[in-house]
PDB file of C-alpha atoms in Angstrom:
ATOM      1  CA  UNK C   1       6.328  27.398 -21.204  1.00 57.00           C
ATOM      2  CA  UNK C   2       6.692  24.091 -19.329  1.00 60.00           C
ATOM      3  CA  UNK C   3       9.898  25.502 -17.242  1.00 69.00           C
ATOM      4  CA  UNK C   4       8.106  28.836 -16.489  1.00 70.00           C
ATOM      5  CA  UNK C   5       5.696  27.160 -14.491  1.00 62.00           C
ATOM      6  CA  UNK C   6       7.671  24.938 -12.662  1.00 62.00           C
ATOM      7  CA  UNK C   7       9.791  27.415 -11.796  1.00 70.00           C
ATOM      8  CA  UNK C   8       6.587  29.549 -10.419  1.00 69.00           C
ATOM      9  CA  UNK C   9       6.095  26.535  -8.259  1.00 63.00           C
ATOM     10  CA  UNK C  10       9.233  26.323  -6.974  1.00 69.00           C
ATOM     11  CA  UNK C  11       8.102  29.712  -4.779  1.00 72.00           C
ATOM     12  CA  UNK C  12       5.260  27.459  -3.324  1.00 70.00           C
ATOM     13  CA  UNK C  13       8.043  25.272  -1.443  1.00 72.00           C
ATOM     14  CA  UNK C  14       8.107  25.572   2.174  1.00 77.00           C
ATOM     15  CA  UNK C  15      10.749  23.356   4.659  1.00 80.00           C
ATOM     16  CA  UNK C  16       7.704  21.427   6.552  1.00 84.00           C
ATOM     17  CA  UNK C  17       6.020  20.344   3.337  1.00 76.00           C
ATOM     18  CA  UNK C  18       9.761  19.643   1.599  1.00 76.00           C
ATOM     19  CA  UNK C  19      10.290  17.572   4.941  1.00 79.00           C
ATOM     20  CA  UNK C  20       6.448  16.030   5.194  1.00 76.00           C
ATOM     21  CA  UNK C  21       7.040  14.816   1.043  1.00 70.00           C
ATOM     22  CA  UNK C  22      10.765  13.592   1.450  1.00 73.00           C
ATOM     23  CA  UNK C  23       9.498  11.305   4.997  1.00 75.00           C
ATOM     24  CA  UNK C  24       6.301  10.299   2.593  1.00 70.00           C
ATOM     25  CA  UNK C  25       8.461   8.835  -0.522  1.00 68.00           C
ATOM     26  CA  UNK C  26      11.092   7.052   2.005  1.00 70.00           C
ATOM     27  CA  UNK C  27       7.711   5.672   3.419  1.00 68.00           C
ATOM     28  CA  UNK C  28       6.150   4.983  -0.130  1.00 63.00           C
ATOM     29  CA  UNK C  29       9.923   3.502  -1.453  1.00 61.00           C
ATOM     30  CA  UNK C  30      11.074   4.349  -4.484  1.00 61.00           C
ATOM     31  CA  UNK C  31       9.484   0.915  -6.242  1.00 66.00           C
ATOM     32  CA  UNK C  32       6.592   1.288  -4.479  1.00 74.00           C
ATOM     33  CA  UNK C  33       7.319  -0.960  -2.097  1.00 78.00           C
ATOM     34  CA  UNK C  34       4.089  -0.051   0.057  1.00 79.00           C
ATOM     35  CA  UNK C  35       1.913  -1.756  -2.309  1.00 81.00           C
ATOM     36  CA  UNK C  36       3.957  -5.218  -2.177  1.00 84.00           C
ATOM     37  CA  UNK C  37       3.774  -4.424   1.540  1.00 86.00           C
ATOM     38  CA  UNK C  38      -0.108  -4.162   1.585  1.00 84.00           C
ATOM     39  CA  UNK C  39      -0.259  -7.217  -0.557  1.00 89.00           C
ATOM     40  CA  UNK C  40       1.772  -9.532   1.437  1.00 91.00           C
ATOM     41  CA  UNK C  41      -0.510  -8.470   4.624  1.00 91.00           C
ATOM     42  CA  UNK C  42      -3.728  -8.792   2.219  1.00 88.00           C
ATOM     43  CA  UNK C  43      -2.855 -12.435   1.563  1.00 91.00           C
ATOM     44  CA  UNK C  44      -2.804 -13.795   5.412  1.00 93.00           C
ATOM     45  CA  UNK C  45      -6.796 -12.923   5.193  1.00 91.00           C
ATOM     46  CA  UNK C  46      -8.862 -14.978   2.935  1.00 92.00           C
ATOM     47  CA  UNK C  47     -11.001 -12.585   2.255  1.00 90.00           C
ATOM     48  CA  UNK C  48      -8.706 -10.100   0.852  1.00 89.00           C
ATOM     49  CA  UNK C  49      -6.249 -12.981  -0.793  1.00 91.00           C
ATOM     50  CA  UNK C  50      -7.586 -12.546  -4.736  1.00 92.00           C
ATOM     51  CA  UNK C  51      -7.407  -8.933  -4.525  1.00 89.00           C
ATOM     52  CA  UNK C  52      -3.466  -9.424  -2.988  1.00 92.00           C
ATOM     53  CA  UNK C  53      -3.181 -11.750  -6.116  1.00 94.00           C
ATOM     54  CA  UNK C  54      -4.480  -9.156  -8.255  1.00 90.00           C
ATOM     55  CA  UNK C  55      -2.379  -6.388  -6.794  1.00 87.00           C
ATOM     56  CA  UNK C  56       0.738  -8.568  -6.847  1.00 91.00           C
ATOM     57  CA  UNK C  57      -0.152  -8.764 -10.671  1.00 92.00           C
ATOM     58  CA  UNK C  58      -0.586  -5.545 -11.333  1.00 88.00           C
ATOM     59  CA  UNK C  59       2.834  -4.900  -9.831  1.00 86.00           C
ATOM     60  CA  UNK C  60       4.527  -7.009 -12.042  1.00 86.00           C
ATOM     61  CA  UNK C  61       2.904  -5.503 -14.773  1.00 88.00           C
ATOM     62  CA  UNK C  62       3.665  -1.864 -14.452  1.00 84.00           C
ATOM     63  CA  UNK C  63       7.207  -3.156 -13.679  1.00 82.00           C
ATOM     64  CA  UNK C  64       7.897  -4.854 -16.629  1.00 84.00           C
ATOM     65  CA  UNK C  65       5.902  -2.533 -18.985  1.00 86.00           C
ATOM     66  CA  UNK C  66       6.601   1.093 -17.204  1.00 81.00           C
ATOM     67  CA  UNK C  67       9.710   1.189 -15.574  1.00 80.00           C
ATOM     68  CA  UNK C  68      11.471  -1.670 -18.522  1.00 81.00           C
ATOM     69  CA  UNK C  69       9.875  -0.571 -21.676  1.00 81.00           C
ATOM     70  CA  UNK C  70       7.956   2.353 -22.170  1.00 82.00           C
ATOM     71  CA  UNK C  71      10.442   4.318 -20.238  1.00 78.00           C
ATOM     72  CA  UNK C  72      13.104   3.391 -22.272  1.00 78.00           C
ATOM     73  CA  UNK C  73      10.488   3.869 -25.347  1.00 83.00           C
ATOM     74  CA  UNK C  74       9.408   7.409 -24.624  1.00 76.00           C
ATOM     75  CA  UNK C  75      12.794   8.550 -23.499  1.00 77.00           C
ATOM     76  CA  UNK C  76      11.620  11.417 -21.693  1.00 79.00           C
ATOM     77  CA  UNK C  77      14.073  12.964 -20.080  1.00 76.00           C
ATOM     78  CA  UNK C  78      13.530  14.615 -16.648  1.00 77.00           C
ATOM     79  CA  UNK C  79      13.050  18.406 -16.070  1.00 74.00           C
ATOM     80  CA  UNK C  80      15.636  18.541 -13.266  1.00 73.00           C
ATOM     81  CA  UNK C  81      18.253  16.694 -15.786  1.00 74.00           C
ATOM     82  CA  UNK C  82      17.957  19.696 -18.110  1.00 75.00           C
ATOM     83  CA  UNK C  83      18.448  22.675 -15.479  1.00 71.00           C
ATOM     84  CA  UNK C  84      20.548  21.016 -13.635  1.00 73.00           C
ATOM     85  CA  UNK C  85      21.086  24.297 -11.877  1.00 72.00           C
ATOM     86  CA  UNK C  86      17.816  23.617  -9.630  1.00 68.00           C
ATOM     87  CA  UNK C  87      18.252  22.360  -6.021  1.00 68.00           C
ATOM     88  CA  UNK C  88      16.644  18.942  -5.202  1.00 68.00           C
ATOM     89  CA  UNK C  89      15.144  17.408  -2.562  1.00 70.00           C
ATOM     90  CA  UNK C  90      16.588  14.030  -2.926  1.00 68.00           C
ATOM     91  CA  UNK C  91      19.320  12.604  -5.154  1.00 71.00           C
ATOM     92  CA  UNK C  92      18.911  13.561  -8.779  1.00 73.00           C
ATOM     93  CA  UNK C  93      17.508  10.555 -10.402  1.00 72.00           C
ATOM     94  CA  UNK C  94      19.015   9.129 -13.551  1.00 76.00           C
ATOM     95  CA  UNK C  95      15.946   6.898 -15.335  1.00 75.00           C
ATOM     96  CA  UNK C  96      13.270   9.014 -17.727  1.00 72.00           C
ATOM     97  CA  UNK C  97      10.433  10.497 -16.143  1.00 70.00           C
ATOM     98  CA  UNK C  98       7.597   9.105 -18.304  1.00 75.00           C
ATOM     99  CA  UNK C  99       6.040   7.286 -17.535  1.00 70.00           C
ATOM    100  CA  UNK C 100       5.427   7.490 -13.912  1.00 73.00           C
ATOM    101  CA  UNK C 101       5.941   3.574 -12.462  1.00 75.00           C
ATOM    102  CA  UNK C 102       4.789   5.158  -9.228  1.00 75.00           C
ATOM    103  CA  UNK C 103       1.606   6.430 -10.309  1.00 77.00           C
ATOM    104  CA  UNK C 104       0.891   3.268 -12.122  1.00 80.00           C
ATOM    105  CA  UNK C 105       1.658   1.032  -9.236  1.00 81.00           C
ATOM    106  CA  UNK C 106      -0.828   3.374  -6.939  1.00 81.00           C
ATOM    107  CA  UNK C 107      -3.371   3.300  -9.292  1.00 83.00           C
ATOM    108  CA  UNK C 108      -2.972  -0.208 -10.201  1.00 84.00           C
ATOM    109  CA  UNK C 109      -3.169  -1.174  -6.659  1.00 84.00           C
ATOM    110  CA  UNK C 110      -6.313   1.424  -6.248  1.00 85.00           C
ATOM    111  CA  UNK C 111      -7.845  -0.403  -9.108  1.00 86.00           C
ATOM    112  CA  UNK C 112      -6.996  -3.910  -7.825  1.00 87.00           C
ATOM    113  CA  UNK C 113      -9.021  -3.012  -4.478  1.00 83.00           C
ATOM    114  CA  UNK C 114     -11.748  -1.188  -6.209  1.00 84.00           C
ATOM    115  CA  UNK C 115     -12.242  -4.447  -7.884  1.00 86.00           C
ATOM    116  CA  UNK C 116     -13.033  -6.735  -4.855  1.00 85.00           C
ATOM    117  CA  UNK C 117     -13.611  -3.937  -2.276  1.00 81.00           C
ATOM    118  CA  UNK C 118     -15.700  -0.781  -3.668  1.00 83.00           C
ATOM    119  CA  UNK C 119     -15.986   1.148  -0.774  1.00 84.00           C
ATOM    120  CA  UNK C 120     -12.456   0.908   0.562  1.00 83.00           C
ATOM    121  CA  UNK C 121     -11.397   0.913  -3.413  1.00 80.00           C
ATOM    122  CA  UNK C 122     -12.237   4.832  -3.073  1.00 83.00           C
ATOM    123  CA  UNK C 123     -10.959   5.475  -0.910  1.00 82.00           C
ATOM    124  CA  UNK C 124      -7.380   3.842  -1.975  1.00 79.00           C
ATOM    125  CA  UNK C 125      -7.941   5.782  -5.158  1.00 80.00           C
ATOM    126  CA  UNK C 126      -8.306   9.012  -2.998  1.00 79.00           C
ATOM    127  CA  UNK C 127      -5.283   7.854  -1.970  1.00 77.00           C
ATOM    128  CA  UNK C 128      -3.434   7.285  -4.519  1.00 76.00           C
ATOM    129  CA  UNK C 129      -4.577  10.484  -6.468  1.00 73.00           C
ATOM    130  CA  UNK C 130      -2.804  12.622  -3.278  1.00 68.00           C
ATOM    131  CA  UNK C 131      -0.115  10.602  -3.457  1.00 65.00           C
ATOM    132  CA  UNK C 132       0.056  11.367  -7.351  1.00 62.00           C
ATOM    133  CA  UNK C 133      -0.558  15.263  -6.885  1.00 60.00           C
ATOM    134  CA  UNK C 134       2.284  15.280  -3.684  1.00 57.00           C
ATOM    135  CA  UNK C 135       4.817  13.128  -6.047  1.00 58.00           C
ATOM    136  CA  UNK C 136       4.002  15.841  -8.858  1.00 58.00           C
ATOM    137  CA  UNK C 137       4.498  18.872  -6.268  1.00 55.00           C
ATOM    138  CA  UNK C 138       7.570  17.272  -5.064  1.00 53.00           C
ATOM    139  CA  UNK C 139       9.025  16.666  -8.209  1.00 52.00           C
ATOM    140  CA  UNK C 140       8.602  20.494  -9.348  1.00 51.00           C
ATOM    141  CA  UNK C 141       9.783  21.791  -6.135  1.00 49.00           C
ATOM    142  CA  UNK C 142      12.733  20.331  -7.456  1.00 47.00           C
ATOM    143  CA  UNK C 143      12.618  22.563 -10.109  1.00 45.00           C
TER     144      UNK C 143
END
């Protein structure tokens, strides 16, 4: 069931979205670097400094955890790996899929802000949930 649908989706592609998603993630980075980016800047103002802190955490965290063990835990292996047949948008990428380290770093950042800065905290959440549902779309073009 899971490949008939992502194989439906790969009929929604079109080449301006494929090109607006590909320009997004070399933005983004693939470790996220946006969020260390947005720290470092957060920690020049005072005012912002503990949530930096927090985010800078949170970084770490999802690092270690996500991306060292629970990928390697859950083993998952990704979709495009299987059918190898499908055409990707970027270079086929080797690590398991789950769990997403770049959800978690979005959301952990979101979450960091929300913390010490509820009205912009939304709207980094709002954020970060596009970003999540692009990331997803992107991922099953792929497929």
């Amino acid at each position: 069931m899971e490949f008939s649908i992502l194989y439906a989706i790969q009929n929604l592609r079109t080449d301006f979205l494929d090109t607006v998603i590909v320009k997004l993630t070399e933005l983004v980075g693939s470790y996220g670097e946006i969020w260390l980016i947005a720290a470092a800047v957060m920690l020049t103002n005072r005012k912002t400094r503990r949530c930096a802190y927090t985010m800078l955490l949170s970084y770490l965290l999802v690092f270690g955890i996500g991306q060292f063990a629970l990928k390697d835990l859950v083993a998952r292996v990704r979709p495009c790996n299987i059918d190898t047949a499908v055409a990707l948008l970027v270079e086929r990428p080797t690590s398991y899929s789950f769990p997403s380290t770049h959800a978690a770093w979005a959301f952990a950042a979101a979450t960091s802000v929300l913390l010490y800065h509820k009205k912009a905290g939304i709207v980094v959440l709002v954020l970060a949930g596009f970003g999540l549902r692009e990331r997803i779309r992107k991922r099953l073009a792929q497929m």
